[in-house]
Coordinates of C-alpha atoms in Angstrom, one line a residue:
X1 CA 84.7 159.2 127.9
X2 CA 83.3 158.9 124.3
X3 CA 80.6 156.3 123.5
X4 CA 81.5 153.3 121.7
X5 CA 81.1 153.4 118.0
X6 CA 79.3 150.7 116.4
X7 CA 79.9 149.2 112.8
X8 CA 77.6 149.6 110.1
X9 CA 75.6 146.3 109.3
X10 CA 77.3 144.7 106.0
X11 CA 75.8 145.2 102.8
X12 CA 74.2 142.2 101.7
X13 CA 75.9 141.3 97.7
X14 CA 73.7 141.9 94.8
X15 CA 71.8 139.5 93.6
X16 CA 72.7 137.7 90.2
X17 CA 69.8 139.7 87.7
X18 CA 67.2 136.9 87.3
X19 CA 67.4 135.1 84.0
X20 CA 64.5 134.9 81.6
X21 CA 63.2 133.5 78.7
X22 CA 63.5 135.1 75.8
X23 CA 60.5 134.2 74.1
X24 CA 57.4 134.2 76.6
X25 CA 59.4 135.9 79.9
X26 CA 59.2 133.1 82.2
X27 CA 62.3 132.9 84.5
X28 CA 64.6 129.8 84.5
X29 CA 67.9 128.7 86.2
X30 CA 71.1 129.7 84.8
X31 CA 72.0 126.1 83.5
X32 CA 68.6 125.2 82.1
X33 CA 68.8 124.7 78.4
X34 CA 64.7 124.5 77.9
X35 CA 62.0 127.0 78.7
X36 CA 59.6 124.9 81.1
X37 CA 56.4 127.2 79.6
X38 CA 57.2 127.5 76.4
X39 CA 59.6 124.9 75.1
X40 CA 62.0 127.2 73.7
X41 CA 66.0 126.3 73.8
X42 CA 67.3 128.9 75.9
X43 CA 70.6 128.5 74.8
X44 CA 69.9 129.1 71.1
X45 CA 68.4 132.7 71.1
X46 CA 71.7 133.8 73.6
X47 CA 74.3 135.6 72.1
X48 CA 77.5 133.8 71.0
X49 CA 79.5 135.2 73.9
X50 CA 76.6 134.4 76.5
X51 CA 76.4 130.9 75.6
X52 CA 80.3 130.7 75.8
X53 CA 80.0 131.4 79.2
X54 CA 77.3 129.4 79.9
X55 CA 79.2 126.3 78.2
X56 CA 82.1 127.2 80.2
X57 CA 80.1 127.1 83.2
X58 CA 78.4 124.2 82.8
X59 CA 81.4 122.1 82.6
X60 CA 83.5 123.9 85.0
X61 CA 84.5 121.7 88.3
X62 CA 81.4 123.6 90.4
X63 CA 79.0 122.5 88.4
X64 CA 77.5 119.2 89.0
X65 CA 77.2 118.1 85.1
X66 CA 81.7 118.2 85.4
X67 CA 80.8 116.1 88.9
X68 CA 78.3 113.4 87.4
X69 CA 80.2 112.9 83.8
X70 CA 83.4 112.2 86.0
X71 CA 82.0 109.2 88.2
X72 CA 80.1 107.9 85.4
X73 CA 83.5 107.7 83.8
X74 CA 85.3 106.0 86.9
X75 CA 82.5 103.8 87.1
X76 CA 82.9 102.2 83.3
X77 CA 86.8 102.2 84.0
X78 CA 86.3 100.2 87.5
X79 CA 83.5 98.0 85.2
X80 CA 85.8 96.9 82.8
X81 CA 89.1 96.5 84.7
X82 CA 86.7 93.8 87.2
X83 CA 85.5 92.1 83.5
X84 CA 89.0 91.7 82.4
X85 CA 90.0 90.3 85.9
X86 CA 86.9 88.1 85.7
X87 CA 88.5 86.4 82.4
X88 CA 91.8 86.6 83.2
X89 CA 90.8 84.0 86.2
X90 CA 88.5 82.0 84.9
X91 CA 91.0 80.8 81.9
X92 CA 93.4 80.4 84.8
X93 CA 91.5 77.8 86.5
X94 CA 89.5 76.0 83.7
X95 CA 92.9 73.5 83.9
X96 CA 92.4 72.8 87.2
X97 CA 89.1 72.1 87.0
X98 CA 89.3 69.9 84.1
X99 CA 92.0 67.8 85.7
X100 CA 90.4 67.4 89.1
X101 CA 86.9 66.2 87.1
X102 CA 85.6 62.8 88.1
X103 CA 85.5 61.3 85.3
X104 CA 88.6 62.2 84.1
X105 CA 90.8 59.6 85.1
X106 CA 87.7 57.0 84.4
X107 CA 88.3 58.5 80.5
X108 CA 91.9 57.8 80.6
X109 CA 91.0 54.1 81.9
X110 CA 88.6 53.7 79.0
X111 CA 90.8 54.6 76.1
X112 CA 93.0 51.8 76.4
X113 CA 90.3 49.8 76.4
X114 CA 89.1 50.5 73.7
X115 CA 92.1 50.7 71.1
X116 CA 93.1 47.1 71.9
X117 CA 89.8 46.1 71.5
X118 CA 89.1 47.8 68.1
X119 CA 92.8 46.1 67.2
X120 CA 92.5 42.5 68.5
X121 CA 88.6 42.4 66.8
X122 CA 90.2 43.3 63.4
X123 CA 92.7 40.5 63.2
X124 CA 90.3 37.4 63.2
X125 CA 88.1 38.9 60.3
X126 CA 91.4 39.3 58.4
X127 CA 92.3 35.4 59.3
X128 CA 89.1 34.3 58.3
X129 CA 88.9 36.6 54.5
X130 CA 92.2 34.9 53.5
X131 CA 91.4 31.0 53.7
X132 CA 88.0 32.0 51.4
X133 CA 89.5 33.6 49.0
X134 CA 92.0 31.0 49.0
X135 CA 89.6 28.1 49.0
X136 CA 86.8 29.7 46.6
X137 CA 89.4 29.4 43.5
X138 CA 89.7 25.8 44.5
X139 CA 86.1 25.2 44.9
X140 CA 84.9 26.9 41.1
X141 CA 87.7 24.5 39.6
X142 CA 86.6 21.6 41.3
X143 CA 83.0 22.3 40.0
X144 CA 84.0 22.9 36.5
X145 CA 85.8 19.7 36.5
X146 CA 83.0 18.0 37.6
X147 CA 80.8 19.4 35.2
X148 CA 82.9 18.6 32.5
X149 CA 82.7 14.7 33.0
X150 CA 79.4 14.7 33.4
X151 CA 78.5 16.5 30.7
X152 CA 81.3 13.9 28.8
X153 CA 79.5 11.2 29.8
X154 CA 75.7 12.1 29.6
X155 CA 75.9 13.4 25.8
X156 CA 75.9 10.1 23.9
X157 CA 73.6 7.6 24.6
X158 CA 75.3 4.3 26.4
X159 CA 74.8 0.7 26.1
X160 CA 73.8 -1.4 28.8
X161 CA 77.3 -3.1 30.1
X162 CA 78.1 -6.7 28.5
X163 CA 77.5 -9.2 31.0
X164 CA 76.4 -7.2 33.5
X165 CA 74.0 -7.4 36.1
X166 CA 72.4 -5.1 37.7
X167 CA 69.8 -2.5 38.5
X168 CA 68.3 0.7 36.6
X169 CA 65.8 3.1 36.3
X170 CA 63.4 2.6 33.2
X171 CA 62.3 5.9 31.1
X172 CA 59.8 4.8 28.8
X173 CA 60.0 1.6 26.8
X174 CA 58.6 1.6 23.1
X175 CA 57.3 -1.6 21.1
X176 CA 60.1 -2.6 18.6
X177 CA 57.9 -2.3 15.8
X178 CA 57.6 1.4 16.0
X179 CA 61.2 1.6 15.1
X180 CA 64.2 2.5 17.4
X181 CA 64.4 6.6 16.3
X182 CA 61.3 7.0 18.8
X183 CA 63.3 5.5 21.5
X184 CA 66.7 7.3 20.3
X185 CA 64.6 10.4 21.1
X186 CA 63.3 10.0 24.0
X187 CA 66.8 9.0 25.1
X188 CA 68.3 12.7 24.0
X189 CA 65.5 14.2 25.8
X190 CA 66.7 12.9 28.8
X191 CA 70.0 13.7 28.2
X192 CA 68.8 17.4 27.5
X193 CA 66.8 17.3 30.8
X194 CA 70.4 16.9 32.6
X195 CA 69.8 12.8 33.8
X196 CA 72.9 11.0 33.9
X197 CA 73.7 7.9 32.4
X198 CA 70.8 7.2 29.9
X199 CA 70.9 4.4 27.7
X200 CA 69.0 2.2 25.1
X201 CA 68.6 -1.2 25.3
X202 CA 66.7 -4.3 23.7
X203 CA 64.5 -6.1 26.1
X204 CA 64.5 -9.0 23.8
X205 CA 68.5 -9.3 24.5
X206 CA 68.0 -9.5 28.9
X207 CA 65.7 -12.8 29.9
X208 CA 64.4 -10.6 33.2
X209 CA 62.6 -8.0 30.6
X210 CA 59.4 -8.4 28.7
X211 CA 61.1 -9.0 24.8
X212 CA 59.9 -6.7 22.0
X213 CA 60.9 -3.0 22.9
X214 CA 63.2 -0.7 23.5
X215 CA 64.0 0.4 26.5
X216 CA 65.2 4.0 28.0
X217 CA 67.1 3.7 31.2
X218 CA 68.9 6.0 33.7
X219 CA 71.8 4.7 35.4
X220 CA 73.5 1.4 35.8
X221 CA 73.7 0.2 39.9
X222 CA 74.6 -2.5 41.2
X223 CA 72.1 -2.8 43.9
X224 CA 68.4 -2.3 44.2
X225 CA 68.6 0.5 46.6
X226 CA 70.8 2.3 44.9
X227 CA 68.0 2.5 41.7
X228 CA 65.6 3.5 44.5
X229 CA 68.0 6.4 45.2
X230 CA 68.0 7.4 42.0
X231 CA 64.4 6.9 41.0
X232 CA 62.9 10.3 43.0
X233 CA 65.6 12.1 40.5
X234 CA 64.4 10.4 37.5
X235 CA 60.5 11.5 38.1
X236 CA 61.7 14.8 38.9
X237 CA 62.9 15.8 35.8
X238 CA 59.5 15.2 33.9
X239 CA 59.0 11.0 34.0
X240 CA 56.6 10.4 36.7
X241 CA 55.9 7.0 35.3
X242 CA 59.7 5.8 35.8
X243 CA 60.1 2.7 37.8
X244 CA 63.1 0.7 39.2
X245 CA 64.0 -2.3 36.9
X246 CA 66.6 -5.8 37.3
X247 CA 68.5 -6.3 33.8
X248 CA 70.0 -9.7 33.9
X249 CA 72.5 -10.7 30.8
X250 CA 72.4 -13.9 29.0

């Protein structure tokens, strides 16, 4: 009976030759592109072939730069997909969310409000602008009117009424023998200061006045109190001295 053969033991495969740096010697791993002693880039002083390879390997599916560039990749592709998403629903539902606001519908109830407010409040103003103008034409022509025969009847100097008796206001009076164009002047003075009515007269003519002057008077009334009323006027246009006077006729 022979003996049992045994196998050889396997050969153990060759080892890669250790890589090195060109420069200072110092080993480093096949896809290191910088010399950790020196600095040096390792894949510079390779020759063109050499770092073909080593390109080639680098990105190959083994090696773990192909593995890392590929998830980064997914990851930006699932990142922006989930941001477009993300917009895509929010624009969706920015409607319903308006609408089911609380204040919405109190918004809605406000605007009507508001326009028939803003239209009934301009209506009166418009009421109110016509009748002025209307009436302001009315008014100027009334007060030109009424100007007019005033100043008709305060630019000549009047007489005092034949047979009349009554009240007035005395101006001034001045002794007869200073003549009657001192009298005549005061009169137009009057006139000038805008009193109504102003007249000359001669006291010597009128039993109820002191005879021997003339006499400047404002107004012709038949009553006492209606000289009083006028009197305050009188003063207030420069006579202070005025004074309420009877005038009886012969």
């Amino acid at each position: 009976m022979e003996p049992p053969v045994n196998d050889p033991p396997p050969v153990p495969p060759a080892k890669p030759p250790e890589l090195t740096c060109p420069r200072c010697g110092a080993p480093h791993d096949r896809y290191q592109e910088y010399c950790l002693h020196c600095g040096v880039h390792l894949a510079r002083h390779y020759p063109v072939g050499r770092r073909t390879a080593w390109s080639r390997e680098t990105w190959s599916r083994e090696s773990p730069f192909w593995l890392w560039a590929a998830l980064a990749t997914l990851a930006l592709v699932v990142l922006i997909a989930s941001a477009i998403v993300l917009a895509a629903t929010t624009n969706d539902d920015e409607p319903r969310r308006q609408a089911n606001r609380p204040g919405a519908t109190s918004t809605l109830q406000v605007i009507p409000d508001i326009t028939t407010s803003s239209t009934v409040g301009t209506l009166p103003p418009t009421l109110t602008i016509q009748p002025t103008t209307t009436v302001n034409p009315t008014t100027t022509a009334t007060t030109t009117t009424t100007a007019t025969t005033t100043t008709g009847a305060t630019n000549r100097i009047i007489a005092w009424p034949s047979g009349k008796d009554g009240y007035t206001v005395v101006i001034a009076s001045h002794p007869k023998s200073g003549g009657r164009s001192r009298a005549e002047a005061t009169a137009r003075e009057a006139i000038n200061k805008g009193l109504s009515e102003v007249g000359l007269l001669d006291s010597s003519d009128y039993p109820s006045l002191t005879p021997g002057y003339y006499v400047v008077f404002s107004g012709v009334h038949d009553t006492e109190a209606q000289g009083r009323n006028a009197l305050p006027g009188v003063r207030a246009a420069g006579y202070p001295t005025a004074y309420v006077r009877e005038v009886n006729s012969e």
